[in-house]
PDB file of C-alpha atoms in Angstrom:
ATOM      1  CA  MET A   1      31.165  23.912  19.517  1.00 28.00           C
ATOM      2  CA  CYS A   2      30.400  20.934  21.743  1.00 28.00           C
ATOM      3  CA  LEU A   3      27.116  19.184  20.957  1.00 33.00           C
ATOM      4  CA  GLN A   4      27.653  15.817  22.605  1.00 35.00           C
ATOM      5  CA  ALA A   5      27.002  16.832  26.198  1.00 36.00           C
ATOM      6  CA  VAL A   6      25.379  19.701  28.010  1.00 38.00           C
ATOM      7  CA  GLU A   7      25.445  20.910  31.557  1.00 41.00           C
ATOM      8  CA  VAL A   8      22.234  20.317  33.534  1.00 44.00           C
ATOM      9  CA  ARG A   9      21.672  23.834  34.800  1.00 54.00           C
ATOM     10  CA  HIS A  10      18.003  24.643  34.209  1.00 63.00           C
ATOM     11  CA  GLN A  11      15.248  23.855  36.665  1.00 70.00           C
ATOM     12  CA  LEU A  12      11.604  24.407  35.819  1.00 81.00           C
ATOM     13  CA  ASN A  13       8.547  24.603  38.000  1.00 83.00           C
ATOM     14  CA  PRO A  14       4.941  24.534  36.778  1.00 81.00           C
ATOM     15  CA  GLY A  15       4.598  28.276  37.319  1.00 87.00           C
ATOM     16  CA  SER A  16       7.515  29.227  35.062  1.00 90.00           C
ATOM     17  CA  ILE A  17       7.986  29.301  31.303  1.00 93.00           C
ATOM     18  CA  HIS A  18      11.459  29.565  29.795  1.00 93.00           C
ATOM     19  CA  ILE A  19      11.930  31.304  26.441  1.00 95.00           C
ATOM     20  CA  TRP A  20      15.169  30.925  24.494  1.00 95.00           C
ATOM     21  CA  ASN A  21      15.793  33.378  21.670  1.00 94.00           C
ATOM     22  CA  CYS A  22      18.679  32.957  19.231  1.00 93.00           C
ATOM     23  CA  ARG A  23      19.916  34.355  15.930  1.00 90.00           C
ATOM     24  CA  VAL A  24      20.814  31.417  13.729  1.00 84.00           C
ATOM     25  CA  TYR A  25      22.957  32.669  10.883  1.00 73.00           C
ATOM     26  CA  LEU A  26      26.015  30.480  10.397  1.00 62.00           C
ATOM     27  CA  PRO A  27      28.520  30.262   7.542  1.00 60.00           C
ATOM     28  CA  GLY A  28      27.743  27.147   5.523  1.00 64.00           C
ATOM     29  CA  LYS A  29      31.037  25.489   6.440  1.00 64.00           C
ATOM     30  CA  HIS A  30      29.839  25.114  10.059  1.00 71.00           C
ATOM     31  CA  ILE A  31      26.534  23.449   9.214  1.00 80.00           C
ATOM     32  CA  ALA A  32      28.158  20.040   8.721  1.00 81.00           C
ATOM     33  CA  ARG A  33      29.241  20.125  12.377  1.00 84.00           C
ATOM     34  CA  LEU A  34      25.610  20.402  13.470  1.00 88.00           C
ATOM     35  CA  ARG A  35      24.059  17.675  11.318  1.00 89.00           C
ATOM     36  CA  PRO A  36      25.249  14.741  13.497  1.00 89.00           C
ATOM     37  CA  THR A  37      23.129  16.155  16.339  1.00 90.00           C
ATOM     38  CA  LEU A  38      19.966  15.649  14.286  1.00 93.00           C
ATOM     39  CA  SER A  39      18.084  12.431  13.639  1.00 91.00           C
ATOM     40  CA  ALA A  40      18.094  10.808  10.215  1.00 92.00           C
ATOM     41  CA  GLU A  41      14.522  12.029   9.646  1.00 92.00           C
ATOM     42  CA  GLU A  42      15.460  15.611  10.542  1.00 91.00           C
ATOM     43  CA  CYS A  43      18.367  15.457   8.091  1.00 92.00           C
ATOM     44  CA  ARG A  44      16.022  14.193   5.374  1.00 93.00           C
ATOM     45  CA  LYS A  45      13.638  17.081   6.055  1.00 93.00           C
ATOM     46  CA  ALA A  46      16.514  19.555   5.835  1.00 91.00           C
ATOM     47  CA  ASP A  47      17.586  18.097   2.496  1.00 91.00           C
ATOM     48  CA  ARG A  48      14.094  18.616   1.028  1.00 94.00           C
ATOM     49  CA  PHE A  49      14.333  22.417   1.226  1.00 90.00           C
ATOM     50  CA  TYR A  50      14.741  24.042  -2.167  1.00 90.00           C
ATOM     51  CA  LEU A  51      16.778  26.971  -0.828  1.00 87.00           C
ATOM     52  CA  GLU A  52      20.014  26.222   0.982  1.00 85.00           C
ATOM     53  CA  GLU A  53      19.470  29.054   3.459  1.00 85.00           C
ATOM     54  CA  HIS A  54      16.185  27.450   4.568  1.00 86.00           C
ATOM     55  CA  ALA A  55      17.890  24.102   5.039  1.00 89.00           C
ATOM     56  CA  GLN A  56      20.622  25.742   7.117  1.00 88.00           C
ATOM     57  CA  THR A  57      18.082  27.547   9.297  1.00 89.00           C
ATOM     58  CA  PHE A  58      16.237  24.274   9.882  1.00 91.00           C
ATOM     59  CA  ILE A  59      19.444  22.477  10.897  1.00 91.00           C
ATOM     60  CA  CYS A  60      20.478  25.299  13.230  1.00 91.00           C
ATOM     61  CA  ALA A  61      17.023  25.535  14.821  1.00 93.00           C
ATOM     62  CA  HIS A  62      16.794  21.817  15.522  1.00 94.00           C
ATOM     63  CA  ALA A  63      20.359  21.615  16.819  1.00 93.00           C
ATOM     64  CA  ILE A  64      19.520  24.429  19.245  1.00 93.00           C
ATOM     65  CA  LEU A  65      16.259  22.750  20.246  1.00 95.00           C
ATOM     66  CA  ARG A  66      17.988  19.461  21.001  1.00 94.00           C
ATOM     67  CA  THR A  67      20.774  21.158  22.943  1.00 93.00           C
ATOM     68  CA  ILE A  68      18.350  23.176  25.071  1.00 93.00           C
ATOM     69  CA  LEU A  69      16.076  20.218  25.826  1.00 93.00           C
ATOM     70  CA  ALA A  70      19.090  18.098  26.719  1.00 91.00           C
ATOM     71  CA  SER A  71      20.046  20.666  29.357  1.00 89.00           C
ATOM     72  CA  TYR A  72      16.770  19.981  31.169  1.00 90.00           C
ATOM     73  CA  MET A  73      16.892  16.220  30.707  1.00 87.00           C
ATOM     74  CA  GLY A  74      20.537  15.572  31.537  1.00 84.00           C
ATOM     75  CA  SER A  75      21.154  13.802  28.242  1.00 86.00           C
ATOM     76  CA  SER A  76      23.097  14.399  25.046  1.00 88.00           C
ATOM     77  CA  PRO A  77      21.372  16.346  22.259  1.00 91.00           C
ATOM     78  CA  SER A  78      21.707  13.529  19.740  1.00 90.00           C
ATOM     79  CA  SER A  79      20.067  10.985  22.078  1.00 90.00           C
ATOM     80  CA  ILE A  80      16.753  12.845  22.319  1.00 92.00           C
ATOM     81  CA  GLU A  81      13.823  11.094  20.649  1.00 91.00           C
ATOM     82  CA  PHE A  82      10.720  12.905  19.484  1.00 92.00           C
ATOM     83  CA  GLY A  83       7.266  11.469  19.102  1.00 88.00           C
ATOM     84  CA  LYS A  84       3.955  12.902  17.923  1.00 87.00           C
ATOM     85  CA  LEU A  85       0.682  13.383  19.728  1.00 82.00           C
ATOM     86  CA  PRO A  86      -2.577  12.436  17.951  1.00 77.00           C
ATOM     87  CA  GLY A  87      -2.955  15.947  16.486  1.00 75.00           C
ATOM     88  CA  GLY A  88       0.611  15.902  15.184  1.00 80.00           C
ATOM     89  CA  LYS A  89       2.213  18.033  17.886  1.00 86.00           C
ATOM     90  CA  PRO A  90       5.780  16.826  18.672  1.00 89.00           C
ATOM     91  CA  ASN A  91       6.604  15.604  22.159  1.00 89.00           C
ATOM     92  CA  LEU A  92       9.540  14.063  23.999  1.00 91.00           C
ATOM     93  CA  LYS A  93       9.638  10.301  24.255  1.00 88.00           C
ATOM     94  CA  GLY A  94      10.319   9.244  27.836  1.00 83.00           C
ATOM     95  CA  CYS A  95       9.860  12.781  29.180  1.00 85.00           C
ATOM     96  CA  GLU A  96       6.241  13.635  28.422  1.00 82.00           C
ATOM     97  CA  HIS A  97       5.935  16.113  31.316  1.00 89.00           C
ATOM     98  CA  LEU A  98       8.430  18.473  29.629  1.00 92.00           C
ATOM     99  CA  HIS A  99       6.600  20.504  26.984  1.00 94.00           C
ATOM    100  CA  PHE A 100       8.208  22.626  24.299  1.00 96.00           C
ATOM    101  CA  SER A 101       7.465  24.655  21.194  1.00 96.00           C
ATOM    102  CA  LEU A 102       9.769  25.804  18.408  1.00 96.00           C
ATOM    103  CA  SER A 103       9.309  28.598  15.873  1.00 96.00           C
ATOM    104  CA  HIS A 104      11.668  30.304  13.468  1.00 93.00           C
ATOM    105  CA  SER A 105      11.382  33.116  10.948  1.00 93.00           C
ATOM    106  CA  GLY A 106      14.095  35.034   9.162  1.00 90.00           C
ATOM    107  CA  ASP A 107      17.245  34.434  11.199  1.00 89.00           C
ATOM    108  CA  MET A 108      15.395  34.197  14.528  1.00 93.00           C
ATOM    109  CA  VAL A 109      14.632  31.016  16.483  1.00 95.00           C
ATOM    110  CA  LEU A 110      12.376  30.991  19.546  1.00 97.00           C
ATOM    111  CA  ILE A 111      11.934  27.993  21.843  1.00 97.00           C
ATOM    112  CA  ALA A 112       9.518  27.795  24.763  1.00 96.00           C
ATOM    113  CA  VAL A 113       9.890  25.154  27.495  1.00 95.00           C
ATOM    114  CA  ALA A 114       7.294  24.399  30.172  1.00 94.00           C
ATOM    115  CA  LEU A 115       6.688  21.775  32.842  1.00 91.00           C
ATOM    116  CA  GLY A 116       3.390  19.917  32.971  1.00 90.00           C
ATOM    117  CA  ARG A 117       1.411  22.327  30.800  1.00 91.00           C
ATOM    118  CA  GLU A 118       0.921  22.884  27.085  1.00 93.00           C
ATOM    119  CA  VAL A 119       2.802  25.727  25.447  1.00 95.00           C
ATOM    120  CA  GLY A 120       3.009  27.217  21.976  1.00 96.00           C
ATOM    121  CA  ILE A 121       5.206  29.930  20.499  1.00 97.00           C
ATOM    122  CA  ASP A 122       5.292  31.710  17.158  1.00 97.00           C
ATOM    123  CA  VAL A 123       7.593  34.323  15.621  1.00 97.00           C
ATOM    124  CA  GLU A 124       7.289  36.167  12.314  1.00 97.00           C
ATOM    125  CA  VAL A 125       9.311  38.777  10.468  1.00 96.00           C
ATOM    126  CA  ILE A 126       7.156  41.907  10.220  1.00 96.00           C
ATOM    127  CA  ARG A 127       6.947  42.645   6.511  1.00 95.00           C
ATOM    128  CA  PRO A 128       4.540  44.222   4.012  1.00 94.00           C
ATOM    129  CA  LEU A 129       1.934  41.826   2.638  1.00 93.00           C
ATOM    130  CA  PRO A 130       0.128  42.853  -0.554  1.00 92.00           C
ATOM    131  CA  ASP A 131      -2.731  40.460   0.271  1.00 93.00           C
ATOM    132  CA  LEU A 132      -2.935  41.347   3.981  1.00 95.00           C
ATOM    133  CA  GLU A 133      -6.616  42.286   3.865  1.00 93.00           C
ATOM    134  CA  ASP A 134      -7.547  39.133   1.937  1.00 94.00           C
ATOM    135  CA  ILE A 135      -5.714  36.949   4.461  1.00 95.00           C
ATOM    136  CA  ALA A 136      -7.473  38.708   7.335  1.00 95.00           C
ATOM    137  CA  ARG A 137     -10.882  38.234   5.700  1.00 94.00           C
ATOM    138  CA  SER A 138     -10.149  34.532   5.121  1.00 93.00           C
ATOM    139  CA  PHE A 139      -8.649  33.592   8.490  1.00 93.00           C
ATOM    140  CA  PHE A 140      -9.410  36.171  11.174  1.00 96.00           C
ATOM    141  CA  ALA A 141     -12.502  36.301  13.380  1.00 95.00           C
ATOM    142  CA  PRO A 142     -15.016  39.046  12.399  1.00 95.00           C
ATOM    143  CA  GLY A 143     -14.048  41.265  15.352  1.00 95.00           C
ATOM    144  CA  GLU A 144     -10.353  40.928  14.481  1.00 97.00           C
ATOM    145  CA  ARG A 145     -11.029  41.942  10.890  1.00 96.00           C
ATOM    146  CA  ASP A 146     -12.992  44.976  12.063  1.00 96.00           C
ATOM    147  CA  ASP A 147     -10.204  45.996  14.458  1.00 96.00           C
ATOM    148  CA  LEU A 148      -7.534  45.574  11.783  1.00 96.00           C
ATOM    149  CA  LEU A 149      -9.329  47.411   8.999  1.00 94.00           C
ATOM    150  CA  GLY A 150     -10.254  50.208  11.391  1.00 95.00           C
ATOM    151  CA  LEU A 151      -6.586  51.109  11.788  1.00 96.00           C
ATOM    152  CA  ALA A 152      -4.646  53.587   9.701  1.00 95.00           C
ATOM    153  CA  PRO A 153      -2.869  51.853   6.778  1.00 92.00           C
ATOM    154  CA  ASP A 154       0.585  52.261   8.355  1.00 92.00           C
ATOM    155  CA  GLU A 155      -0.594  50.512  11.548  1.00 96.00           C
ATOM    156  CA  ARG A 156      -2.118  47.483   9.862  1.00 96.00           C
ATOM    157  CA  VAL A 157       1.040  45.468   9.170  1.00 97.00           C
ATOM    158  CA  PRO A 158       2.303  45.251  12.794  1.00 96.00           C
ATOM    159  CA  ALA A 159      -1.278  44.698  14.017  1.00 97.00           C
ATOM    160  CA  PHE A 160      -1.731  41.890  11.500  1.00 98.00           C
ATOM    161  CA  PHE A 161       1.366  40.109  12.794  1.00 97.00           C
ATOM    162  CA  ASN A 162       0.294  40.681  16.405  1.00 97.00           C
ATOM    163  CA  CYS A 163      -2.898  38.818  15.575  1.00 97.00           C
ATOM    164  CA  TRP A 164      -1.294  36.112  13.458  1.00 97.00           C
ATOM    165  CA  THR A 165       1.415  35.149  15.953  1.00 97.00           C
ATOM    166  CA  ARG A 166      -1.040  35.091  18.875  1.00 97.00           C
ATOM    167  CA  LYS A 167      -3.451  32.858  16.988  1.00 95.00           C
ATOM    168  CA  GLU A 168      -0.779  30.525  15.660  1.00 94.00           C
ATOM    169  CA  ALA A 169       0.873  30.228  19.087  1.00 95.00           C
ATOM    170  CA  PHE A 170      -2.456  29.040  20.486  1.00 94.00           C
ATOM    171  CA  VAL A 171      -3.243  26.452  17.816  1.00 92.00           C
ATOM    172  CA  LYS A 172       0.319  25.147  18.158  1.00 93.00           C
ATOM    173  CA  ALA A 173      -0.174  24.837  21.911  1.00 93.00           C
ATOM    174  CA  ILE A 174      -3.421  22.871  21.634  1.00 90.00           C
ATOM    175  CA  GLY A 175      -1.751  20.603  19.094  1.00 84.00           C
ATOM    176  CA  THR A 176      -3.952  21.156  16.055  1.00 71.00           C
ATOM    177  CA  GLY A 177      -1.830  23.628  14.139  1.00 59.00           C
ATOM    178  CA  LEU A 178      -3.504  25.487  11.302  1.00 58.00           C
ATOM    179  CA  LEU A 179      -6.032  22.654  10.888  1.00 65.00           C
ATOM    180  CA  HIS A 180      -7.999  24.416  13.617  1.00 76.00           C
ATOM    181  CA  PRO A 181     -10.140  27.257  12.204  1.00 83.00           C
ATOM    182  CA  LEU A 182      -8.379  30.482  13.072  1.00 89.00           C
ATOM    183  CA  ASP A 183     -11.649  32.392  12.977  1.00 89.00           C
ATOM    184  CA  SER A 184     -13.162  30.252  15.769  1.00 90.00           C
ATOM    185  CA  PHE A 185     -11.537  32.348  18.509  1.00 91.00           C
ATOM    186  CA  ARG A 186     -10.583  36.005  18.844  1.00 93.00           C
ATOM    187  CA  VAL A 187      -7.445  37.693  20.186  1.00 95.00           C
ATOM    188  CA  THR A 188      -6.387  41.287  20.715  1.00 96.00           C
ATOM    189  CA  LEU A 189      -4.309  42.973  18.033  1.00 97.00           C
ATOM    190  CA  LEU A 190      -4.490  46.755  18.432  1.00 96.00           C
ATOM    191  CA  PRO A 191      -1.148  48.521  19.051  1.00 92.00           C
ATOM    192  CA  ALA A 192      -1.917  49.540  22.656  1.00 87.00           C
ATOM    193  CA  GLU A 193      -3.539  46.240  23.683  1.00 91.00           C
ATOM    194  CA  PRO A 194      -1.605  43.534  25.536  1.00 94.00           C
ATOM    195  CA  ALA A 195      -1.845  40.003  24.181  1.00 95.00           C
ATOM    196  CA  ALA A 196      -5.061  38.371  25.386  1.00 94.00           C
ATOM    197  CA  PHE A 197      -7.984  36.228  24.330  1.00 93.00           C
ATOM    198  CA  VAL A 198     -11.216  38.108  23.645  1.00 92.00           C
ATOM    199  CA  THR A 199     -13.192  34.911  23.049  1.00 89.00           C
ATOM    200  CA  ILE A 200     -11.852  31.378  23.044  1.00 86.00           C
ATOM    201  CA  GLY A 201     -14.940  29.304  22.193  1.00 72.00           C
ATOM    202  CA  ASP A 202     -14.474  25.549  22.294  1.00 64.00           C
ATOM    203  CA  ALA A 203     -10.905  25.676  20.951  1.00 53.00           C
ATOM    204  CA  ALA A 204      -9.540  24.803  24.395  1.00 50.00           C
ATOM    205  CA  ALA A 205     -11.918  21.932  25.088  1.00 46.00           C
ATOM    206  CA  GLY A 206     -10.480  19.763  27.849  1.00 45.00           C
ATOM    207  CA  HIS A 207      -8.248  22.561  29.149  1.00 46.00           C
ATOM    208  CA  THR A 208      -9.099  24.746  32.118  1.00 55.00           C
ATOM    209  CA  GLN A 209      -7.379  28.050  31.434  1.00 86.00           C
ATOM    210  CA  TRP A 210      -5.148  29.784  28.923  1.00 91.00           C
ATOM    211  CA  SER A 211      -3.145  32.979  28.620  1.00 93.00           C
ATOM    212  CA  LEU A 212      -1.336  34.851  25.862  1.00 95.00           C
ATOM    213  CA  HIS A 213       1.927  36.764  26.245  1.00 96.00           C
ATOM    214  CA  ASP A 214       3.770  39.192  23.971  1.00 94.00           C
ATOM    215  CA  ILE A 215       7.365  38.263  23.187  1.00 94.00           C
ATOM    216  CA  ARG A 216       9.670  40.906  21.723  1.00 90.00           C
ATOM    217  CA  PRO A 217      12.721  39.029  20.403  1.00 91.00           C
ATOM    218  CA  ALA A 218      14.185  41.850  18.296  1.00 92.00           C
ATOM    219  CA  PRO A 219      13.142  44.913  16.281  1.00 93.00           C
ATOM    220  CA  GLY A 220      11.301  43.894  13.135  1.00 94.00           C
ATOM    221  CA  TYR A 221       9.809  40.711  14.617  1.00 96.00           C
ATOM    222  CA  ALA A 222       6.456  39.872  16.176  1.00 97.00           C
ATOM    223  CA  ALA A 223       6.115  36.905  18.518  1.00 97.00           C
ATOM    224  CA  ALA A 224       3.650  35.475  20.994  1.00 97.00           C
ATOM    225  CA  LEU A 225       3.452  32.740  23.610  1.00 97.00           C
ATOM    226  CA  ALA A 226       0.328  30.727  24.501  1.00 96.00           C
ATOM    227  CA  VAL A 227       0.301  28.865  27.831  1.00 95.00           C
ATOM    228  CA  GLU A 228      -2.148  26.468  29.433  1.00 92.00           C
ATOM    229  CA  ALA A 229      -2.290  28.599  32.586  1.00 90.00           C
ATOM    230  CA  ARG A 230      -3.224  32.111  33.599  1.00 85.00           C
ATOM    231  CA  ASP A 231      -0.740  32.869  36.347  1.00 86.00           C
ATOM    232  CA  VAL A 232       2.766  32.120  35.071  1.00 89.00           C
ATOM    233  CA  SER A 233       6.091  33.932  35.039  1.00 89.00           C
ATOM    234  CA  VAL A 234       7.946  34.104  31.740  1.00 92.00           C
ATOM    235  CA  HIS A 235      11.748  34.134  31.773  1.00 90.00           C
ATOM    236  CA  SER A 236      13.704  34.743  28.588  1.00 91.00           C
ATOM    237  CA  ARG A 237      17.311  34.733  27.458  1.00 91.00           C
ATOM    238  CA  SER A 238      18.677  35.936  24.129  1.00 92.00           C
ATOM    239  CA  PHE A 239      21.769  34.926  22.168  1.00 92.00           C
ATOM    240  CA  ASP A 240      23.277  36.914  19.307  1.00 91.00           C
ATOM    241  CA  SER A 241      24.527  33.817  17.508  1.00 88.00           C
ATOM    242  CA  ILE A 242      24.194  30.056  17.490  1.00 87.00           C
ATOM    243  CA  THR A 243      27.836  29.791  18.557  1.00 85.00           C
ATOM    244  CA  GLU A 244      27.108  31.843  21.680  1.00 89.00           C
ATOM    245  CA  CYS A 245      24.013  29.754  22.398  1.00 89.00           C
ATOM    246  CA  LEU A 246      25.673  26.371  22.051  1.00 85.00           C
ATOM    247  CA  SER A 247      28.738  27.496  24.000  1.00 85.00           C
ATOM    248  CA  TYR A 248      26.471  28.581  26.866  1.00 87.00           C
ATOM    249  CA  PHE A 249      25.050  25.077  27.155  1.00 83.00           C
ATOM    250  CA  SER A 250      28.376  23.260  26.862  1.00 73.00           C
ATOM    251  CA  PRO A 251      29.893  22.103  30.162  1.00 58.00           C
ATOM    252  CA  PRO A 252      33.044  23.865  31.284  1.00 52.00           C
ATOM    253  CA  ALA A 253      36.271  22.241  30.173  1.00 46.00           C
TER     254      ALA A 253
END
C-alpha cells in the first residue's frame, strides 16, 4: 500500500467532474499505515472520535482524499496542504483552481473533483428515522415538506434522503455548510424526479448557474452532487476496498 507517491494520470477540464467512490472498511491493524499520510491536525481530529470505527473511517477517508488529489497535482499525498475559505470550506493551498468535496457515511466515501468551479457532494445511508417528519418540518422548504408528506409511508424514507443529500451537497458547494438555511431553496425529491433545483433564491449569490446530479454509489445509499455549472459531464469510478483504491493510484513498480 504505497502512499508516498502517486502516478499523475488524471486530467480534468472545466466541463468534467470526476467522482471517486470507495468502500473504506479496513482491519484496524492497517490503520497505522495510513496515519503518516495525514497532517497532525487530521490525526488529532481522528483521535477525538469516541467510537474507534468512526476514527478509522475518518483516517481512511482522508488518506483516500489526499491520494486522489495528489494524482491530479503530481505531488505526494502527505505533502498536500489544506486551507479554509471564509465560510469554512476547505481548499488546496497553492492549487486553488482544483476544487473538491468529500463525504462519507457508513462504509462509503465519495469524493468529487472539479476544475475552476465549485462542487459539493453528499452521501447518506438510507435508514429509518423515527423523527423524519419533524426534521422535514424544521429544515425543508414548504413545497418539499408537502411533496414528502404526500407520499405513501414506505416511500418517505428514500425521498427524505434524496432531498437531504441534494440540499447538503449544495450548501457544501457554496461553502456555508448547514449554517445556510436549508428551507431557503427547494429541490426535487419525488421517486420519479431527477435531481434538480425547483427554486434557488439568493443562496447562489455571486454564482451564475448551478445543477444537481443524482449519484448512486451502492444499494442502500443516497448521494447527490452540486456543481457550479449546468452543462457538465460526470465521470465516476468505484472501488470495493481502500486497498484497491490506493493500489490503483500507486505508480507501477
